[in-house]
């Protein structure tokens, strides 16, 4: 089967040759892409190939996300970052080639082993934070950190992937790409993302703080029966104190997580390098933040806060709808 099969909506099969890669297995389908394990016949190594499916090829917004990932991964080289090996086109079909990592998602680790001990949770998070510190130093903001986007190898090395929503220095903001500001996973979205802002390094700090909270407690800090409810809690709620949810957690570590989860970005760690330093030196944690968290949690969301949160969510929905409409009109005018 040739790459033409992709253009007609059929998946590649085991044994098919795609450019100079031989397909070994179909690993996953999601995010409007197909992901294959393949053998590089030129460099004699196993790799992963990510190919946009037919629906993405007809969707400029999603295709831009794919192209963005291609560009970002070319610039990064760190043990905690999925290594991009190259990209190309075959029969007009773009593809991304990355290293093959033999591991399972962090989601799998959470589902089978959480809550982890504080030592285990900090070890994993520290390595993720180190990789993200490298990204921030290279002007890359991930904006979609979540357990599903992190692999963990058998020796405990996390590997961050999926940079489709990443921002880079000087990156332009195409009209229809504005929708990406609220395309993150609600469980890990920072308040400023929910409000439709682009986000910055502190947005990633919030997401990783949420992941660390989940590793330590076995649950995300905010839950609800709908995405709207979860987003409202991120906007105005306060996460329960970790050292009360799980008494085995040191207060200093609970304070570090609470700082990551501050609603106001100015109250968080400025970037991942600062979080790495905090994890390395928990004795410097500001324990007073726990008392402020406790009082906020006890009060809960006032009627006024709920009304503000609902208003913001409605506004975000309206703005998103208008942006989508503008994109559709722009798209059909172009084609």
GROMACS .gro file of C-alpha atoms in nm:
model
  335
    1UNK     CA    1   0.000   0.000   0.000
    2UNK     CA    2   0.136   0.344  -0.089
    3UNK     CA    3   0.092   0.679   0.084
    4UNK     CA    4  -0.205   0.728  -0.146
    5UNK     CA    5  -0.394   0.508   0.100
    6UNK     CA    6  -0.370   0.785   0.356
    7UNK     CA    7  -0.524   1.032   0.113
    8UNK     CA    8  -0.819   0.799   0.066
    9UNK     CA    9  -0.870   0.753   0.440
   10UNK     CA   10  -0.711   0.408   0.481
   11UNK     CA   11  -0.446   0.334   0.741
   12UNK     CA   12  -0.108   0.195   0.651
   13UNK     CA   13  -0.066  -0.175   0.721
   14UNK     CA   14   0.218  -0.373   0.879
   15UNK     CA   15   0.487  -0.424   0.617
   16UNK     CA   16   0.391  -0.123   0.406
   17UNK     CA   17   0.678   0.100   0.300
   18UNK     CA   18   0.630   0.471   0.353
   19UNK     CA   19   0.917   0.668   0.199
   20UNK     CA   20   1.225   0.492   0.348
   21UNK     CA   21   1.032   0.361   0.649
   22UNK     CA   22   0.874   0.019   0.685
   23UNK     CA   23   0.560   0.012   0.901
   24UNK     CA   24   0.580  -0.228   1.196
   25UNK     CA   25   0.264  -0.142   1.392
   26UNK     CA   26  -0.018   0.107   1.423
   27UNK     CA   27   0.035   0.250   1.772
   28UNK     CA   28  -0.245   0.500   1.819
   29UNK     CA   29  -0.498   0.726   1.657
   30UNK     CA   30  -0.590   1.057   1.808
   31UNK     CA   31  -0.561   1.430   1.770
   32UNK     CA   32  -0.654   1.383   1.403
   33UNK     CA   33  -0.331   1.190   1.340
   34UNK     CA   34  -0.221   0.830   1.300
   35UNK     CA   35   0.089   0.717   1.486
   36UNK     CA   36   0.298   0.425   1.365
   37UNK     CA   37   0.603   0.239   1.485
   38UNK     CA   38   0.833   0.192   1.188
   39UNK     CA   39   1.182   0.085   1.092
   40UNK     CA   40   1.409   0.342   0.931
   41UNK     CA   41   1.566   0.150   0.642
   42UNK     CA   42   1.839   0.410   0.593
   43UNK     CA   43   1.953   0.468   0.952
   44UNK     CA   44   1.863   0.113   1.067
   45UNK     CA   45   1.664   0.205   1.377
   46UNK     CA   46   1.311   0.195   1.514
   47UNK     CA   47   1.124   0.523   1.493
   48UNK     CA   48   0.775   0.664   1.533
   49UNK     CA   49   0.597   0.829   1.243
   50UNK     CA   50   0.309   1.068   1.293
   51UNK     CA   51   0.091   1.125   0.988
   52UNK     CA   52  -0.210   1.359   0.968
   53UNK     CA   53  -0.527   1.182   0.870
   54UNK     CA   54  -0.750   1.297   0.587
   55UNK     CA   55  -0.969   1.513   0.811
   56UNK     CA   56  -0.668   1.712   0.929
   57UNK     CA   57  -0.553   1.774   0.573
   58UNK     CA   58  -0.886   1.948   0.512
   59UNK     CA   59  -0.879   2.145   0.838
   60UNK     CA   60  -0.631   2.436   0.827
   61UNK     CA   61  -0.651   2.495   1.204
   62UNK     CA   62  -0.563   2.135   1.291
   63UNK     CA   63  -0.305   2.117   1.014
   64UNK     CA   64  -0.134   2.427   1.153
   65UNK     CA   65  -0.115   2.248   1.489
   66UNK     CA   66   0.061   1.958   1.316
   67UNK     CA   67   0.300   2.194   1.138
   68UNK     CA   68   0.372   2.375   1.464
   69UNK     CA   69   0.475   2.048   1.626
   70UNK     CA   70   0.710   1.980   1.335
   71UNK     CA   71   0.883   2.314   1.380
   72UNK     CA   72   0.907   2.301   1.760
   73UNK     CA   73   1.049   1.950   1.782
   74UNK     CA   74   1.329   2.036   1.540
   75UNK     CA   75   1.467   2.283   1.795
   76UNK     CA   76   1.464   2.068   2.111
   77UNK     CA   77   1.719   1.815   2.237
   78UNK     CA   78   1.683   1.699   2.598
   79UNK     CA   79   1.646   1.358   2.769
   80UNK     CA   80   1.299   1.454   2.897
   81UNK     CA   81   1.176   1.570   2.555
   82UNK     CA   82   1.068   1.335   2.277
   83UNK     CA   83   1.341   1.377   2.020
   84UNK     CA   84   1.235   1.487   1.675
   85UNK     CA   85   1.442   1.310   1.411
   86UNK     CA   86   1.306   1.478   1.103
   87UNK     CA   87   1.007   1.552   0.888
   88UNK     CA   88   0.917   1.544   0.526
   89UNK     CA   89   0.652   1.489   0.264
   90UNK     CA   90   0.573   1.177   0.071
   91UNK     CA   91   0.322   1.199  -0.215
   92UNK     CA   92   0.229   1.544  -0.077
   93UNK     CA   93   0.157   1.397   0.269
   94UNK     CA   94   0.359   1.562   0.551
   95UNK     CA   95   0.493   1.344   0.829
   96UNK     CA   96   0.691   1.380   1.151
   97UNK     CA   97   0.957   1.130   1.262
   98UNK     CA   98   1.051   1.095   1.628
   99UNK     CA   99   1.256   0.857   1.835
  100UNK     CA  100   1.082   0.541   1.955
  101UNK     CA  101   1.046   0.541   2.334
  102UNK     CA  102   0.969   0.210   2.501
  103UNK     CA  103   0.746   0.325   2.785
  104UNK     CA  104   0.395   0.382   2.914
  105UNK     CA  105   0.205   0.704   2.961
  106UNK     CA  106   0.212   0.884   3.294
  107UNK     CA  107  -0.165   0.833   3.293
  108UNK     CA  108  -0.103   0.459   3.315
  109UNK     CA  109   0.129   0.513   3.612
  110UNK     CA  110  -0.134   0.723   3.789
  111UNK     CA  111  -0.410   0.470   3.727
  112UNK     CA  112  -0.203   0.176   3.850
  113UNK     CA  113   0.014   0.325   4.124
  114UNK     CA  114  -0.117   0.660   4.255
  115UNK     CA  115  -0.092   0.796   4.509
  116UNK     CA  116   0.285   0.770   4.487
  117UNK     CA  117   0.510   0.828   4.782
  118UNK     CA  118   0.632   1.189   4.809
  119UNK     CA  119   0.980   1.073   4.707
  120UNK     CA  120   0.852   0.894   4.396
  121UNK     CA  121   0.623   1.180   4.293
  122UNK     CA  122   0.894   1.441   4.335
  123UNK     CA  123   1.144   1.228   4.141
  124UNK     CA  124   0.915   1.206   3.838
  125UNK     CA  125   0.802   1.568   3.859
  126UNK     CA  126   1.157   1.697   3.903
  127UNK     CA  127   1.261   1.532   3.577
  128UNK     CA  128   0.959   1.670   3.392
  129UNK     CA  129   1.028   2.015   3.534
  130UNK     CA  130   1.390   1.991   3.422
  131UNK     CA  131   1.279   1.912   3.067
  132UNK     CA  132   1.030   2.197   3.072
  133UNK     CA  133   1.294   2.433   3.213
  134UNK     CA  134   1.499   2.350   2.903
  135UNK     CA  135   1.195   2.432   2.688
  136UNK     CA  136   1.140   2.764   2.864
  137UNK     CA  137   1.507   2.854   2.826
  138UNK     CA  138   1.458   2.796   2.453
  139UNK     CA  139   1.141   3.009   2.442
  140UNK     CA  140   0.902   2.716   2.405
  141UNK     CA  141   0.584   2.702   2.615
  142UNK     CA  142   0.404   2.368   2.597
  143UNK     CA  143   0.051   2.477   2.706
  144UNK     CA  144  -0.091   2.124   2.706
  145UNK     CA  145   0.098   1.935   2.976
  146UNK     CA  146  -0.104   1.638   3.099
  147UNK     CA  147  -0.031   1.275   3.192
  148UNK     CA  148  -0.139   1.154   2.847
  149UNK     CA  149   0.135   1.367   2.689
  150UNK     CA  150   0.415   1.224   2.902
  151UNK     CA  151   0.574   0.881   2.857
  152UNK     CA  152   0.765   0.710   3.138
  153UNK     CA  153   1.033   0.454   3.056
  154UNK     CA  154   1.102   0.140   3.259
  155UNK     CA  155   1.388   0.316   3.438
  156UNK     CA  156   1.164   0.607   3.540
  157UNK     CA  157   1.264   0.868   3.282
  158UNK     CA  158   0.967   1.083   3.177
  159UNK     CA  159   0.954   1.197   2.815
  160UNK     CA  160   0.734   1.493   2.719
  161UNK     CA  161   0.560   1.485   2.382
  162UNK     CA  162   0.282   1.653   2.179
  163UNK     CA  163   0.389   2.011   2.120
  164UNK     CA  164   0.093   2.090   1.894
  165UNK     CA  165  -0.028   2.377   2.113
  166UNK     CA  166   0.318   2.511   2.193
  167UNK     CA  167   0.408   2.877   2.169
  168UNK     CA  168   0.752   2.984   2.054
  169UNK     CA  169   0.929   3.316   2.054
  170UNK     CA  170   0.795   3.534   1.776
  171UNK     CA  171   0.524   3.286   1.679
  172UNK     CA  172   0.240   3.454   1.496
  173UNK     CA  173  -0.118   3.419   1.603
  174UNK     CA  174  -0.336   3.331   1.308
  175UNK     CA  175  -0.703   3.410   1.363
  176UNK     CA  176  -0.831   3.054   1.374
  177UNK     CA  177  -0.543   2.950   1.601
  178UNK     CA  178  -0.693   3.160   1.881
  179UNK     CA  179  -0.917   2.864   1.949
  180UNK     CA  180  -0.613   2.678   2.078
  181UNK     CA  181  -0.611   2.901   2.386
  182UNK     CA  182  -0.907   2.706   2.520
  183UNK     CA  183  -0.831   2.369   2.361
  184UNK     CA  184  -0.626   2.235   2.651
  185UNK     CA  185  -0.752   1.958   2.878
  186UNK     CA  186  -0.980   2.125   3.141
  187UNK     CA  187  -0.833   1.924   3.431
  188UNK     CA  188  -0.491   2.082   3.376
  189UNK     CA  189  -0.582   2.422   3.229
  190UNK     CA  190  -0.463   2.736   3.404
  191UNK     CA  191  -0.722   3.008   3.472
  192UNK     CA  192  -0.566   3.241   3.215
  193UNK     CA  193  -0.610   2.976   2.944
  194UNK     CA  194  -0.977   2.942   3.033
  195UNK     CA  195  -1.006   3.319   2.997
  196UNK     CA  196  -0.870   3.291   2.644
  197UNK     CA  197  -0.519   3.425   2.706
  198UNK     CA  198  -0.213   3.284   2.530
  199UNK     CA  199  -0.039   3.187   2.851
  200UNK     CA  200   0.331   3.188   2.936
  201UNK     CA  201   0.583   2.983   3.136
  202UNK     CA  202   0.363   3.009   3.445
  203UNK     CA  203   0.084   2.834   3.255
  204UNK     CA  204   0.305   2.526   3.229
  205UNK     CA  205   0.391   2.559   3.599
  206UNK     CA  206   0.019   2.542   3.683
  207UNK     CA  207  -0.029   2.231   3.470
  208UNK     CA  208   0.269   2.051   3.623
  209UNK     CA  209   0.151   2.151   3.970
  210UNK     CA  210  -0.180   1.984   3.890
  211UNK     CA  211   0.002   1.670   3.775
  212UNK     CA  212   0.210   1.663   4.095
  213UNK     CA  213  -0.109   1.705   4.299
  214UNK     CA  214  -0.257   1.405   4.118
  215UNK     CA  215   0.057   1.194   4.167
  216UNK     CA  216   0.049   1.264   4.541
  217UNK     CA  217  -0.324   1.229   4.603
  218UNK     CA  218  -0.451   1.004   4.324
  219UNK     CA  219  -0.695   1.271   4.202
  220UNK     CA  220  -0.686   1.608   4.029
  221UNK     CA  221  -0.758   1.909   4.254
  222UNK     CA  222  -1.079   2.006   4.075
  223UNK     CA  223  -1.351   1.770   3.957
  224UNK     CA  224  -1.704   1.807   3.825
  225UNK     CA  225  -1.970   1.652   3.608
  226UNK     CA  226  -1.890   1.878   3.312
  227UNK     CA  227  -1.598   2.069   3.165
  228UNK     CA  228  -1.775   2.396   3.243
  229UNK     CA  229  -1.794   2.309   3.614
  230UNK     CA  230  -1.427   2.211   3.621
  231UNK     CA  231  -1.323   2.532   3.447
  232UNK     CA  232  -1.530   2.740   3.688
  233UNK     CA  233  -1.344   2.581   3.978
  234UNK     CA  234  -1.008   2.658   3.818
  235UNK     CA  235  -1.120   3.019   3.784
  236UNK     CA  236  -1.243   3.071   4.139
  237UNK     CA  237  -1.188   2.759   4.347
  238UNK     CA  238  -0.897   2.666   4.573
  239UNK     CA  239  -0.748   2.317   4.578
  240UNK     CA  240  -0.778   2.127   4.909
  241UNK     CA  241  -0.454   2.125   5.107
  242UNK     CA  242  -0.248   1.827   5.001
  243UNK     CA  243  -0.109   1.760   5.348
  244UNK     CA  244  -0.466   1.720   5.470
  245UNK     CA  245  -0.579   1.511   5.174
  246UNK     CA  246  -0.277   1.284   5.233
  247UNK     CA  247  -0.116   1.332   5.579
  248UNK     CA  248   0.204   1.156   5.464
  249UNK     CA  249   0.284   1.456   5.244
  250UNK     CA  250   0.529   1.702   5.403
  251UNK     CA  251   0.387   2.051   5.451
  252UNK     CA  252   0.676   2.198   5.252
  253UNK     CA  253   0.585   1.988   4.949
  254UNK     CA  254   0.217   2.077   4.989
  255UNK     CA  255   0.318   2.444   4.993
  256UNK     CA  256   0.518   2.405   4.670
  257UNK     CA  257   0.215   2.251   4.497
  258UNK     CA  258  -0.015   2.522   4.635
  259UNK     CA  259   0.213   2.791   4.492
  260UNK     CA  260   0.205   2.621   4.151
  261UNK     CA  261  -0.176   2.623   4.166
  262UNK     CA  262  -0.216   2.990   4.255
  263UNK     CA  263  -0.494   3.141   4.045
  264UNK     CA  264  -0.290   3.457   3.994
  265UNK     CA  265   0.008   3.378   3.765
  266UNK     CA  266   0.213   3.640   3.952
  267UNK     CA  267   0.188   3.426   4.266
  268UNK     CA  268   0.328   3.114   4.097
  269UNK     CA  269   0.687   3.021   4.026
  270UNK     CA  270   0.805   3.238   3.740
  271UNK     CA  271   0.913   2.944   3.527
  272UNK     CA  272   1.015   2.580   3.548
  273UNK     CA  273   1.369   2.659   3.655
  274UNK     CA  274   1.226   2.824   3.967
  275UNK     CA  275   1.010   2.518   4.032
  276UNK     CA  276   1.312   2.290   3.994
  277UNK     CA  277   1.494   2.498   4.253
  278UNK     CA  278   1.193   2.478   4.488
  279UNK     CA  279   1.178   2.099   4.457
  280UNK     CA  280   1.551   2.080   4.526
  281UNK     CA  281   1.521   2.305   4.833
  282UNK     CA  282   1.183   2.236   4.999
  283UNK     CA  283   1.313   2.388   5.323
  284UNK     CA  284   1.268   2.729   5.159
  285UNK     CA  285   0.896   2.675   5.088
  286UNK     CA  286   0.655   2.945   5.204
  287UNK     CA  287   0.432   2.755   5.447
  288UNK     CA  288   0.208   3.060   5.493
  289UNK     CA  289   0.050   2.983   5.156
  290UNK     CA  290  -0.109   2.674   5.314
  291UNK     CA  291  -0.296   2.882   5.569
  292UNK     CA  292  -0.420   3.111   5.295
  293UNK     CA  293  -0.530   2.805   5.097
  294UNK     CA  294  -0.711   2.665   5.399
  295UNK     CA  295  -0.910   2.981   5.458
  296UNK     CA  296  -0.999   3.010   5.090
  297UNK     CA  297  -1.108   2.645   5.073
  298UNK     CA  298  -1.325   2.682   5.381
  299UNK     CA  299  -1.506   2.983   5.239
  300UNK     CA  300  -1.555   2.826   4.899
  301UNK     CA  301  -1.693   3.013   4.600
  302UNK     CA  302  -1.923   3.299   4.686
  303UNK     CA  303  -2.234   3.374   4.484
  304UNK     CA  304  -2.053   3.670   4.330
  305UNK     CA  305  -1.753   3.455   4.237
  306UNK     CA  306  -1.976   3.194   4.078
  307UNK     CA  307  -2.152   3.464   3.877
  308UNK     CA  308  -1.818   3.604   3.761
  309UNK     CA  309  -1.695   3.256   3.667
  310UNK     CA  310  -2.014   3.181   3.475
  311UNK     CA  311  -1.988   3.516   3.299
  312UNK     CA  312  -1.630   3.451   3.195
  313UNK     CA  313  -1.713   3.104   3.065
  314UNK     CA  314  -2.010   3.236   2.867
  315UNK     CA  315  -1.790   3.512   2.722
  316UNK     CA  316  -1.520   3.262   2.629
  317UNK     CA  317  -1.780   3.046   2.458
  318UNK     CA  318  -1.921   3.340   2.262
  319UNK     CA  319  -1.575   3.463   2.160
  320UNK     CA  320  -1.474   3.112   2.057
  321UNK     CA  321  -1.789   3.080   1.847
  322UNK     CA  322  -1.726   3.412   1.674
  323UNK     CA  323  -1.365   3.319   1.604
  324UNK     CA  324  -1.475   2.986   1.459
  325UNK     CA  325  -1.734   3.161   1.241
  326UNK     CA  326  -1.473   3.410   1.120
  327UNK     CA  327  -1.237   3.125   1.039
  328UNK     CA  328  -1.504   2.936   0.842
  329UNK     CA  329  -1.586   3.247   0.637
  330UNK     CA  330  -1.216   3.316   0.581
  331UNK     CA  331  -1.154   2.956   0.483
  332UNK     CA  332  -1.428   2.938   0.220
  333UNK     CA  333  -1.335   3.278   0.080
  334UNK     CA  334  -0.981   3.152   0.038
  335UNK     CA  335  -1.084   2.828  -0.129
   0.00000   0.00000   0.00000
